[in-house]
Coordinates of C-alpha atoms and ligand atoms in Angstrom, one line a residue:
X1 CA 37.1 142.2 -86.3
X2 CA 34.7 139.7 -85.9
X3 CA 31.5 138.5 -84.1
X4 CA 31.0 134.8 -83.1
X5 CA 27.8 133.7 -82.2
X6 CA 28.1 131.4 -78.9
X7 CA 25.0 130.6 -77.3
X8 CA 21.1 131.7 -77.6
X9 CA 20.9 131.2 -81.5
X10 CA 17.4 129.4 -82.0
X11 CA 16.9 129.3 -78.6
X12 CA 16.1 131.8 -75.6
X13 CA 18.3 130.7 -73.1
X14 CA 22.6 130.3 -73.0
X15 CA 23.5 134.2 -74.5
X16 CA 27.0 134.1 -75.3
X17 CA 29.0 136.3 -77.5
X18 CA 32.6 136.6 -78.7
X19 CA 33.9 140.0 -79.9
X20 CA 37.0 139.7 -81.5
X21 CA 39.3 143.0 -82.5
X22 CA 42.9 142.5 -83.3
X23 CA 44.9 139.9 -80.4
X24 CA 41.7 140.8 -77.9
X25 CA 38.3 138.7 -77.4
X26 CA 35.5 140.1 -75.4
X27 CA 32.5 137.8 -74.4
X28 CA 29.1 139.7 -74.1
X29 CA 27.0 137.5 -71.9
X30 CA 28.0 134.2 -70.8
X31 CA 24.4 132.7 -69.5
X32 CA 23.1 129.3 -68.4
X33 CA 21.1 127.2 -70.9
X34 CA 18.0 126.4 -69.4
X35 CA 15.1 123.7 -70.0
X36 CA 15.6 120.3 -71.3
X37 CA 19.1 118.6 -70.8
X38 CA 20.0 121.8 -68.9
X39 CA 22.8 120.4 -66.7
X40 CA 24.4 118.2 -69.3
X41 CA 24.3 121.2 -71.4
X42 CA 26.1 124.0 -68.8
X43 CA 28.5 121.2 -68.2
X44 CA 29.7 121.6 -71.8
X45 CA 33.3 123.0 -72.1
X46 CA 33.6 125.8 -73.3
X47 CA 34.1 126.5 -77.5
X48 CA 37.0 128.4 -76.7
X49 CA 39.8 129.0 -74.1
X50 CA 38.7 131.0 -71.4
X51 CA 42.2 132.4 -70.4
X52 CA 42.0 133.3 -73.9
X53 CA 39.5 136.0 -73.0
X54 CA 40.2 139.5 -72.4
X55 CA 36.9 141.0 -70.6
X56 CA 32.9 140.5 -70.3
X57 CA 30.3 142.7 -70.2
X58 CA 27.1 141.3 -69.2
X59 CA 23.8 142.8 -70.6
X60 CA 21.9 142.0 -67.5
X61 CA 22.1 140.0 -64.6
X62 CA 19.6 137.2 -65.8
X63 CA 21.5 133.6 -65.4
X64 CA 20.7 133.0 -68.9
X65 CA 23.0 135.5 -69.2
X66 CA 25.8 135.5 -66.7
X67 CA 25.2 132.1 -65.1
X68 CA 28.0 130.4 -66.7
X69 CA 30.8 133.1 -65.7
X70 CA 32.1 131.7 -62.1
X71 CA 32.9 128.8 -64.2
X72 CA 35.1 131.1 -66.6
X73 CA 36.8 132.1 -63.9
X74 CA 37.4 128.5 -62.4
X75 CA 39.0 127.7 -65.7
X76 CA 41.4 130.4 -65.8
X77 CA 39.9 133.9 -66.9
X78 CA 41.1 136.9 -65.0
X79 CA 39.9 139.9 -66.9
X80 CA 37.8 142.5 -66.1
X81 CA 33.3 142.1 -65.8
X82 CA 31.4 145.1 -67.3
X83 CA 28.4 145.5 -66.0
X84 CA 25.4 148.6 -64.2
X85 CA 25.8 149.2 -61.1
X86 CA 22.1 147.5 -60.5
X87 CA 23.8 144.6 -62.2
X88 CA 26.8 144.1 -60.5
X89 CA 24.3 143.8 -57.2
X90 CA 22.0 141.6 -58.5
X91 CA 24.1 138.9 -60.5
X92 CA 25.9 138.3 -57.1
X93 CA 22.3 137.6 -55.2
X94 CA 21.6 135.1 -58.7
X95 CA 25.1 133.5 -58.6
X96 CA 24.7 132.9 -54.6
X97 CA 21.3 131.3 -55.3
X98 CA 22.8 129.4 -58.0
X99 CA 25.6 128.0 -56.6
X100 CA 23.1 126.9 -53.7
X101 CA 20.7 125.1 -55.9
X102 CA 23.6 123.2 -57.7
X103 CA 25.2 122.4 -54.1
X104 CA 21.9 121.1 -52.8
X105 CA 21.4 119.1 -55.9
X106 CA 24.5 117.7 -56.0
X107 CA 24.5 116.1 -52.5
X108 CA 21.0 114.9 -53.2
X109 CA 22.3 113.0 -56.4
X110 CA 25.7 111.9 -54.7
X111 CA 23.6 110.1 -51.4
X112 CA 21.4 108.4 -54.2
X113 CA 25.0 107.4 -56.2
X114 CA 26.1 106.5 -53.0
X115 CA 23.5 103.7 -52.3
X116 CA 24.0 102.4 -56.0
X117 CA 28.1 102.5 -55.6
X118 CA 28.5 105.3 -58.1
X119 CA 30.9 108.2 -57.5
X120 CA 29.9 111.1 -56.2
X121 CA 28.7 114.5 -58.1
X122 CA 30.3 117.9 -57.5
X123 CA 28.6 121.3 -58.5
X124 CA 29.4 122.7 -61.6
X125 CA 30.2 125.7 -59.0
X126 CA 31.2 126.5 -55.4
X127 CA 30.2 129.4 -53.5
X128 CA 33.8 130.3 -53.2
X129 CA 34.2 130.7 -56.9
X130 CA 30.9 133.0 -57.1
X131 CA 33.2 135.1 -54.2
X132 CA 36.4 134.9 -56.6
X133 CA 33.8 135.9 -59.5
X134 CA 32.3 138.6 -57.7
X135 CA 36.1 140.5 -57.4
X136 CA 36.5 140.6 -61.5
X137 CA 32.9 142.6 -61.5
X138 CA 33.5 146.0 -62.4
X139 CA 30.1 148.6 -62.0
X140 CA 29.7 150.8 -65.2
X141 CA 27.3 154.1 -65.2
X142 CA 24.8 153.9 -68.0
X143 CA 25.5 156.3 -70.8
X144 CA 29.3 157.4 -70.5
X145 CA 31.8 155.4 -73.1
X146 CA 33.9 153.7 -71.0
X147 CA 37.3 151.6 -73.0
X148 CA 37.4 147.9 -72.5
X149 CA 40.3 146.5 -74.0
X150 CA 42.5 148.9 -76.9
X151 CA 40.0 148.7 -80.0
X152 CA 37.1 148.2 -78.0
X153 CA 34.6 150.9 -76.5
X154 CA 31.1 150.2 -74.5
X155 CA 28.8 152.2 -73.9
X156 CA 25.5 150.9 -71.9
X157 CA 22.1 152.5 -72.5
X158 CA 18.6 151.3 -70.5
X159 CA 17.0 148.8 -72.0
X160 CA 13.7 148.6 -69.9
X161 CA 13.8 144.8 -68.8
X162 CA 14.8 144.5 -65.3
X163 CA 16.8 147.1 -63.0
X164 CA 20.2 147.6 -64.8
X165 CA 19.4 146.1 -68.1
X166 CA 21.4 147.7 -70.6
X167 CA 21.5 147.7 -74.6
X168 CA 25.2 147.7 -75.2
X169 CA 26.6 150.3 -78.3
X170 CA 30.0 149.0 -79.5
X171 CA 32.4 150.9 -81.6
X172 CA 35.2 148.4 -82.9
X173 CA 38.5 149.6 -84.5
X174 CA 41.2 147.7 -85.8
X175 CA 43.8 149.5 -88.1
X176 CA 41.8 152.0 -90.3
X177 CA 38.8 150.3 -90.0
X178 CA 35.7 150.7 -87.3
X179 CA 32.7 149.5 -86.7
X180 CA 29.5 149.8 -84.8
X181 CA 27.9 147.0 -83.3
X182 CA 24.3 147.2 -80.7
X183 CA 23.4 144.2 -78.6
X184 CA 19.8 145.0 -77.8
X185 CA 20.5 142.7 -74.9
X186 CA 17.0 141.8 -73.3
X187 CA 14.9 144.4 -74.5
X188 CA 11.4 145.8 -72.2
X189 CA 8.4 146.4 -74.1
X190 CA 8.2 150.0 -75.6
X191 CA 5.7 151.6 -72.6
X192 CA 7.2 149.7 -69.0
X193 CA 6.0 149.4 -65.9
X194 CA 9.1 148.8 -63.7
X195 CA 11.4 150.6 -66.0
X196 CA 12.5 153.2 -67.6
X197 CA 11.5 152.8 -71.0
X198 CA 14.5 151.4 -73.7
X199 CA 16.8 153.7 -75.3
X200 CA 16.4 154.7 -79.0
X201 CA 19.5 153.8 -80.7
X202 CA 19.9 155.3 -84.0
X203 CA 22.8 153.9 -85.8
X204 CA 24.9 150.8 -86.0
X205 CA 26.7 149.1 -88.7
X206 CA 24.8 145.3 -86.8
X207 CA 22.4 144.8 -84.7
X208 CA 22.1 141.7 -82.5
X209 CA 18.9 141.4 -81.4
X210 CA 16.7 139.3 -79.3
X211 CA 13.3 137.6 -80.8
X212 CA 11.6 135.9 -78.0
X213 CA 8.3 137.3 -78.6
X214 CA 9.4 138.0 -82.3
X215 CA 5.9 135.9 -83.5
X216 CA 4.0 137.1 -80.7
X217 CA 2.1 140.6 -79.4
X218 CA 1.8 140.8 -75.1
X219 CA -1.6 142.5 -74.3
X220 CA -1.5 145.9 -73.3
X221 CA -0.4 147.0 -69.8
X222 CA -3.5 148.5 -69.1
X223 CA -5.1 145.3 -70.5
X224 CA -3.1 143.0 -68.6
X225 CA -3.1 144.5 -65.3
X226 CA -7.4 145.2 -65.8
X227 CA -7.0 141.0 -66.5
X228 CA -5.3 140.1 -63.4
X229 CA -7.2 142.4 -60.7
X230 CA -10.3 141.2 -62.5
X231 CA -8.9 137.3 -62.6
X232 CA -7.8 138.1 -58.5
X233 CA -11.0 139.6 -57.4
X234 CA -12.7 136.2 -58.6
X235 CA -10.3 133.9 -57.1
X236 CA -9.0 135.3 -54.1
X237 CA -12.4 135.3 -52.2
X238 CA -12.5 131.9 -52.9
X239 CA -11.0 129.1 -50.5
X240 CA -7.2 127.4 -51.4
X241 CA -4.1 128.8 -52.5
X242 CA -2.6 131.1 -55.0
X243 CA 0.4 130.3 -56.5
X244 CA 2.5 132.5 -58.6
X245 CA 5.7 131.4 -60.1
X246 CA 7.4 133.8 -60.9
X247 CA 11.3 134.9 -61.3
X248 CA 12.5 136.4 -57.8
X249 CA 14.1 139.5 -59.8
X250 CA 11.8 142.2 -61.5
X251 CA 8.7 139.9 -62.1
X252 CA 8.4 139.3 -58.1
X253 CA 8.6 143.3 -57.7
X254 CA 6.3 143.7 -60.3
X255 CA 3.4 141.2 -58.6
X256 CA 3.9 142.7 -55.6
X257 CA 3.0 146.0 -56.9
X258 CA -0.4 145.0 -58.5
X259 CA -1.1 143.3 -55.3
X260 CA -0.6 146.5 -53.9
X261 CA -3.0 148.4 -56.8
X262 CA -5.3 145.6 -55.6
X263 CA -5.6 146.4 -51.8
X264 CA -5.8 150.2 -52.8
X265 CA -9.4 148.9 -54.4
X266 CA -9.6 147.5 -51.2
X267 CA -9.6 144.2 -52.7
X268 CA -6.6 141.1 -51.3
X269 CA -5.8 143.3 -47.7
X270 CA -7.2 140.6 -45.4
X271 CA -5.3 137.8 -46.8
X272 CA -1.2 136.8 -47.0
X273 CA 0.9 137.2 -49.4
X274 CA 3.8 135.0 -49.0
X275 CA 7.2 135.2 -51.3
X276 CA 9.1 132.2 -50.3
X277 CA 12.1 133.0 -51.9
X278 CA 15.7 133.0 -49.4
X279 CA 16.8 135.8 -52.3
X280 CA 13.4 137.5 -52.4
X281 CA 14.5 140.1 -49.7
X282 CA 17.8 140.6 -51.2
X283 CA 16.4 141.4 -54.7
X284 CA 13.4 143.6 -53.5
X285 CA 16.2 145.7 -51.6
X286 CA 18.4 146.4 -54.7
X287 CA 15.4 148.0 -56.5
X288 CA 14.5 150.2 -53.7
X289 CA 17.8 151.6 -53.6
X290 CA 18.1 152.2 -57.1
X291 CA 14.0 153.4 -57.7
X292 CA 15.3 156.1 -59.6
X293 CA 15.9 153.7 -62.3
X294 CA 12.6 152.9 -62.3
X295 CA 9.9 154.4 -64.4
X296 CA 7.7 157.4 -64.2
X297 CA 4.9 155.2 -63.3
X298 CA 6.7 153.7 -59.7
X299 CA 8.2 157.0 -59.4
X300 CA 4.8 159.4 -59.1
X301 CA 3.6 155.9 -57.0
X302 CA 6.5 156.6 -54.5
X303 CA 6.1 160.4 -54.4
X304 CA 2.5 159.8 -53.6
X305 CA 3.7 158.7 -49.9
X306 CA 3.3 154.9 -50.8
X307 CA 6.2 152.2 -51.1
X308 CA 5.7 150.7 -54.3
X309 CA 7.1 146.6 -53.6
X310 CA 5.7 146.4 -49.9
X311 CA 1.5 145.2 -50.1
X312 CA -0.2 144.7 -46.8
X313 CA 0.1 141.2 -45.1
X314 CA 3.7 140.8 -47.2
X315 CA 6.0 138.2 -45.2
X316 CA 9.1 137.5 -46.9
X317 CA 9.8 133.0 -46.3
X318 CA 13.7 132.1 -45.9
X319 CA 13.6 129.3 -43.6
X320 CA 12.9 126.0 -44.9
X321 CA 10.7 124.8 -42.3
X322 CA 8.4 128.3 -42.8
X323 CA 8.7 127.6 -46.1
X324 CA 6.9 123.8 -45.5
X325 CA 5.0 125.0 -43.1
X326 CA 2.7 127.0 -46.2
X327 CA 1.8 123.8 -47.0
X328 CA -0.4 123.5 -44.3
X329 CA -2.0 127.2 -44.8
X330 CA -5.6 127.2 -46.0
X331 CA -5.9 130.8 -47.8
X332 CA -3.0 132.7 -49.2
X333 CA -1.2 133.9 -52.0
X334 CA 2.3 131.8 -52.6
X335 CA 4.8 134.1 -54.4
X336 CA 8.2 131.7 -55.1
X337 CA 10.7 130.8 -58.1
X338 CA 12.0 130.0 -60.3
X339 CA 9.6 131.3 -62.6
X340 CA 9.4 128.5 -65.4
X341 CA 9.1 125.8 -62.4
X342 CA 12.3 124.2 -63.2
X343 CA 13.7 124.3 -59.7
X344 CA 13.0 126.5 -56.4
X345 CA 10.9 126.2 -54.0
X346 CA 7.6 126.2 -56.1
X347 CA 8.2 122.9 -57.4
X348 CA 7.6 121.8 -53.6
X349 CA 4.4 123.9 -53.6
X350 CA 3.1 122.9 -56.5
X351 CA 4.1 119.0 -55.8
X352 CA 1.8 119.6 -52.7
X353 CA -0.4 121.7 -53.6
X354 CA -1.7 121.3 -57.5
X355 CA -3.8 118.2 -56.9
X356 CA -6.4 120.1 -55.2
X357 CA -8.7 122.0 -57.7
X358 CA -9.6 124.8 -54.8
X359 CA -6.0 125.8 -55.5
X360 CA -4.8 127.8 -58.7
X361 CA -2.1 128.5 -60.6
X362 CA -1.2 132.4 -62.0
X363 CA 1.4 131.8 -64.4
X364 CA 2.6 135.8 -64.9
X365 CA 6.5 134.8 -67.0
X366 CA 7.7 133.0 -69.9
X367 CA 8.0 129.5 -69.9
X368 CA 10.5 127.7 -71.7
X369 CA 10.0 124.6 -73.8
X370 CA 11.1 121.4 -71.5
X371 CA 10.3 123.2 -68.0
X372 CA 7.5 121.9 -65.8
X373 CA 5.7 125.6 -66.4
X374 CA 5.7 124.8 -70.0
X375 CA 4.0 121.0 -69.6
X376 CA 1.9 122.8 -67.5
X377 CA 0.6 125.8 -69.6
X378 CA 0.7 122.7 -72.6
X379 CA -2.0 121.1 -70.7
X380 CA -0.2 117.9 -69.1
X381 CA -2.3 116.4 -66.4
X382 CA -0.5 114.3 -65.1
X383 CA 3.1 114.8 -64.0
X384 CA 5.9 113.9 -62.6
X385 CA 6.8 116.6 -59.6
X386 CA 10.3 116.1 -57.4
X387 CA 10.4 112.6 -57.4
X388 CA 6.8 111.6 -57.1
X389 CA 3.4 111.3 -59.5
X390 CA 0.8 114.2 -59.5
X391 CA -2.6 115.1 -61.0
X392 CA -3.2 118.4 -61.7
X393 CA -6.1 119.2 -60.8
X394 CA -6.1 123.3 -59.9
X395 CA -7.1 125.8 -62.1
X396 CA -4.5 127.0 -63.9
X397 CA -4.6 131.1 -65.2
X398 CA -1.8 132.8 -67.5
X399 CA -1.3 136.6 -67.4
X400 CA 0.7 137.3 -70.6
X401 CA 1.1 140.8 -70.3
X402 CA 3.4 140.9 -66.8
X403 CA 6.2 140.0 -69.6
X404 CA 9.5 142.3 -69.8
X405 CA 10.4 141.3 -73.0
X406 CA 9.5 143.5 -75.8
X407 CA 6.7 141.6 -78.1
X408 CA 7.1 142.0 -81.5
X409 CA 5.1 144.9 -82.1
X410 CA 7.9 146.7 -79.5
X411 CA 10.6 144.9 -81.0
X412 CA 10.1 146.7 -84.5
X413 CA 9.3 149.7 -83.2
X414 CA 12.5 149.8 -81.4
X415 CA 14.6 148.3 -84.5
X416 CA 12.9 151.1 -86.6
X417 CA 14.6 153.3 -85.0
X418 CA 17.3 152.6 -87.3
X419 CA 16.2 153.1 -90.4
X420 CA 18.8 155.6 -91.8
X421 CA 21.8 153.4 -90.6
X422 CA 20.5 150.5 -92.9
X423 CA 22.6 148.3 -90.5
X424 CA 22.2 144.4 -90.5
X425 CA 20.1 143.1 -88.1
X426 CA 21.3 139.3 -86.3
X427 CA 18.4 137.8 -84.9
X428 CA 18.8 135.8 -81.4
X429 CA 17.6 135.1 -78.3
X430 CA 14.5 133.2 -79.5
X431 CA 12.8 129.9 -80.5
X432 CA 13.1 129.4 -84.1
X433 CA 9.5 130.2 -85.3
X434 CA 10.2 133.9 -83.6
X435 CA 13.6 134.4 -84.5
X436 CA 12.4 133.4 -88.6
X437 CA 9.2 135.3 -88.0
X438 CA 11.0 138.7 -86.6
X439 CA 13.9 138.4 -89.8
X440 CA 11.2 138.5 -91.8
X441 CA 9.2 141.4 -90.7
X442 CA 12.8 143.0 -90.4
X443 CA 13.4 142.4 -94.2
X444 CA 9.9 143.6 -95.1
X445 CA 11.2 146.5 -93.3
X446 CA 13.8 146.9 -95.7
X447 CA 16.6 145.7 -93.5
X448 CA 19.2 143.1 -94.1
X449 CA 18.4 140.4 -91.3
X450 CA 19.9 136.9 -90.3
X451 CA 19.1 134.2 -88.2
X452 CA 22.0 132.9 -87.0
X453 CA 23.6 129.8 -86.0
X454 CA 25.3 128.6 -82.6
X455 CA 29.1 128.4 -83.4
X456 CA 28.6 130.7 -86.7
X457 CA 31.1 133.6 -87.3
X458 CA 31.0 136.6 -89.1
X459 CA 33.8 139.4 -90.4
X460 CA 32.5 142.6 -89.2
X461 CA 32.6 145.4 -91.9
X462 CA 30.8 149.3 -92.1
X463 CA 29.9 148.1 -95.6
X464 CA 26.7 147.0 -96.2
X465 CA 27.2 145.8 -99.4
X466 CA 30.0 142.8 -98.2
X467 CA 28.0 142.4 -95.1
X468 CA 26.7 138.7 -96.3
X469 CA 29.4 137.7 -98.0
X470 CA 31.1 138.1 -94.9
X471 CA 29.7 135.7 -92.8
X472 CA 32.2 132.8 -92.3
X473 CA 30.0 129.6 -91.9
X474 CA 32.0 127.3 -89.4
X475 CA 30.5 123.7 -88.9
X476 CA 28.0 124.0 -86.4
X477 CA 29.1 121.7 -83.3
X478 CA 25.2 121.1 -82.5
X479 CA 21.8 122.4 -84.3
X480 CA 20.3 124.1 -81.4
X481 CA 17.4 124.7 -83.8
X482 CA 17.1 121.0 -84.3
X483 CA 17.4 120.5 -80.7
X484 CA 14.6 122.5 -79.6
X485 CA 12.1 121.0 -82.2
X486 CA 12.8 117.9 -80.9
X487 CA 12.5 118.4 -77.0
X488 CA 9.0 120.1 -78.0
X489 CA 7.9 117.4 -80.1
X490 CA 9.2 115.1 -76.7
X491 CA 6.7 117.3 -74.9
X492 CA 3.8 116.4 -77.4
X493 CA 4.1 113.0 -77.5
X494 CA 4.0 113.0 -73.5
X495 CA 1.0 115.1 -73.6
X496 CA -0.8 112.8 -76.6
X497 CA 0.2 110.2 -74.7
X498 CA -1.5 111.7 -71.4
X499 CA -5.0 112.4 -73.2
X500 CA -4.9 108.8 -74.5
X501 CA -4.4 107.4 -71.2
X502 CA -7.2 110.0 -69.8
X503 CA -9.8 108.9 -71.7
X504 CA -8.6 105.1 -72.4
X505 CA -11.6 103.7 -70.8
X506 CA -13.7 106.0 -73.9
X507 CA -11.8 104.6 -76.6
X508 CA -14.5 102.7 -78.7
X509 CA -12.4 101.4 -81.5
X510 CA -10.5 99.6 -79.3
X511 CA -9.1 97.0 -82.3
X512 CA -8.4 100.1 -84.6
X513 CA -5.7 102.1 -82.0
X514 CA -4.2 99.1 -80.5
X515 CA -2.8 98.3 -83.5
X516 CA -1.5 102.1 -84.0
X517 CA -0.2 102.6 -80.5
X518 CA 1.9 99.0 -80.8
X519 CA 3.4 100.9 -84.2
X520 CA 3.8 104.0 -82.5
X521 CA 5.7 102.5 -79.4
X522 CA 8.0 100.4 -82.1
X523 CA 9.0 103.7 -83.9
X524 CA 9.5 105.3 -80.4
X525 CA 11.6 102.1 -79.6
X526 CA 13.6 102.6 -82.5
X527 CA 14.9 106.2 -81.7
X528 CA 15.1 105.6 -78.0
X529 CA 17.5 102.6 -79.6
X530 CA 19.3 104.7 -81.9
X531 CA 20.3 107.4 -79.4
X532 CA 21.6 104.5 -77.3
X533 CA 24.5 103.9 -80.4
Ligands
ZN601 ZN1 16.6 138.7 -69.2
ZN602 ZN1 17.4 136.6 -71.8

């Protein structure tokens, strides 16, 4: 039996698991990498065969964890695709968008090629293969055991990050031997809002568990949501725009429901609320049919007579031409994805939009390192948006709390809850300060815990004692860890580099720094060289 680590080790993005118990393989998750290099990343084969694999089960229907799968089935695999019910729903509206994006993007590049004489550039996926996807997808209630392939039994449990996110318990057996393994998936904080709250899980022989906010505590709900009526009672009487970028699943519900808290106040009811998103609809209509997922808090909201995702003023955008034709709208709040500004309609708003300080920025999501959110949350001024050269000049907020990731504080609380199992704890799913910073509070704990590497295997076994000396360290085909440091020291330089040229004209030592900056540009030359060999 053994567990090979795939994707998301030192990283958030790309979850991808290998389960393997006697002739069978089982993938949990198979996501998109996103950020830096994304595309040249996701074209990557695959590190195994996918006709080789027997089944998936997908945690949740985030890309970053199912994006890659219509290309698993292109190259050949024809199992069956666990997932919830709410899952099932919402990983087709993703994989629709997807595929879209990558179509769009593809014909853009190819007419550019075209003028240059190069070839042109396919999608790394067709709408017709998310269709020939969607027929391996197989719904799963939450909390019956259900047998995926002989030695391998699922069971999926809530886990409180968006509607049908599940915590997956795994009992292996091979021969005489079994074994218990949780994927925490995507966890929710401890006390949701959207949510019902993630199950306690008690025992497990290993834990795989995610770290993104494994350095870091989220404000309190009441403390976030006080922060953003207080943040949207300033601004909104004000003149200009309100931009949120936020993901179209879970965090657009979310917003809409504070809005909605809002104009109970009788604050925001006189002005629009736009979510631009072609999906938005879609997505807003699987959560209303499955509200019973939700938690207590939406459900008393719903008995009370009110519908909890519908504020005043709400117009859902599709077309493109309505979607432009925002641009031209004095007063309004702009709902649109993708949430870390790395493609989707917000990248137009924002290109047309974020020079004009009567405008503002709510950042309510993570944002990965390398995505425009993240330069802009870093600071960068000036920026290079679709194709042409911006200054930012709106006022740019960031609600923390909004998050549906556990923070860290949730994350041990959670992990505590398996204290008498003593099982060892592989930590994922985050950037490498968090994932380090999470093992350790896990072994201060009193738990074994490891931060594992992409392409790193281990041989799963109930003892605890031959758990380490288990792990089978296979050459790593790229140090994801590495990788990340360096696209976010990329993103320092840039924004160095864009204070510098701010305040050029205030440079007094003048004869000092030129001197520097001509060594600076000579080491920079020497890499850019390198990476050219
Ligand atoms: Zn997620
Ligand atoms: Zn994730």
């Amino acid at each position: 039996m053994r567990l090979k680590i795939l994707g998301a080790a030192g990283e958030v993005t790309g979850s991808n698991y290998m389960l393997e118990v006697g002739s069978k393989r089982v993938l949990i998750d198979c996501g998109f990498h996103q950020g830096r290099d994304e595309e040249a990343r996701n074209r990557e084969p695959f590190h195994f065969d996918p006709t080789s694999v027997d089944a998936v089960i997908l945690t949740h229907a985030h890309i970053d964890h199912t994006g890659r799968v219509p290309l698993l089935v292109k190259q050949g695999f024809k199992g069956r695709i666990l997932a919830t019910l709410p899952t099932v729903e919402l990983t087709e509206v993703l994989w629709r968008d997807s595929a879209r994006l990558m179509r769009e993007e593809a014909e853009w590049k190819t007419k550019k090629n075209f003028r240059k004489g190069l070839p042109e550039v396919f999608p790394l996926f067709e709408d017709e293969d998310v269709t020939t996807a969607l027929n391996f997808l197989s719904p799963a209630t939450y909390d019956d055991k259900v047998d995926v392939v002989p030695g391998l039994t699922v069971r999926f449990r809530d886990a409180g990050h968006i509607m049908g996110s599940s915590i997956l318990e795994i009992w292996l057996t091979e021969g005489e031997q079994s074994v218990k393994i949780v994927f925490s998936g995507d966890l929710g904080p401890q006390k949701t809002v959207m949510e019902r709250n993630p199950a306690a899980i008690t025992g497990a022989d290993y834990v795989v568990i995610e770290s993104t906010y494994g350095d870091r505590e989220h404000k309190t709900n009441e403390e976030s949501r006080e922060e953003f009526q207080s943040l949207m009672g300033e601004i909104l009487p004000g003149r200009g725009k309100v931009f949120i970028p936020t993901f179209v699943v879970d965090r657009a519900q979310r917003v809409m429901y504070e809005l909605m808290l809002l104009q109970d106040q009788g604050l925001a009811a006189d002005i629009p609320i736009y979510f631009d998103s072609p999906m938005g609809v879609k997505a807003t209509k699987i959560y209303e049919e499955h509200l019973d997922l939700c938690s207590s808090e939406i459900q008393e909201y719903r008995h009370s007579g009110k519908h909890p995702f519908s504020p005043d003023r709400l117009k859902y955008v599709s077309g493109v031409e309505e979607s432009q034709a925002i641009n031209d709208v004095d007063n309004g709040i702009v709902l649109a994805g993708s949430g870390m500004c790395n493609g989707g309609r917000i990248v137009h708003h924002l290109k047309h939009g974020i020079w004009n300080p009567e405008n503002h920025v709510v950042f309510v999501g993570y944002q990965a390192v390398g995505t425009l959110g993240r330069r802009l949350v870093d600071g960068q001024k000036k920026l290079r948006i679709a194709g042409e050269d911006v200054t930012v000049r709106a006022q740019l907020h960031t609600i923390n709390g909004f998050s549906a990731h556990a923070d860290r504080r949730d994350l041990m609380t959670w992990a505590d809850n398996f204290s008498k199992s003593a099982p060892t704890f592989l930590v994922t799913h985050g950037e490498p300060k968090a994932a380090n910073s999470l093992a350790g509070a896990l072994k201060e704990a009193g738990f074994q815990a490891i931060v594992p590497a992409v392409d790193q295997e281990f041989e799963l076994t109930s003892s605890e004692k031959e758990r380490v000396s288990r792990i089978i360290v296979s050459s790593p085909q790229r140090d994801v860890a590495s990788y990340v440091d360096l696209a976010r020291v990329l993103d320092e330089i840039s924004l160095s580099v864009n204070r510098l040229s701010d305040s050029a004209p205030k440079i007094t030592n003048v004869e000092q720094a030129l001197p520097l900056l001509k060594s600076a540009k000579i080491l920079l030359d020497t890499v850019t060289n390198q990476a050219k060999y």
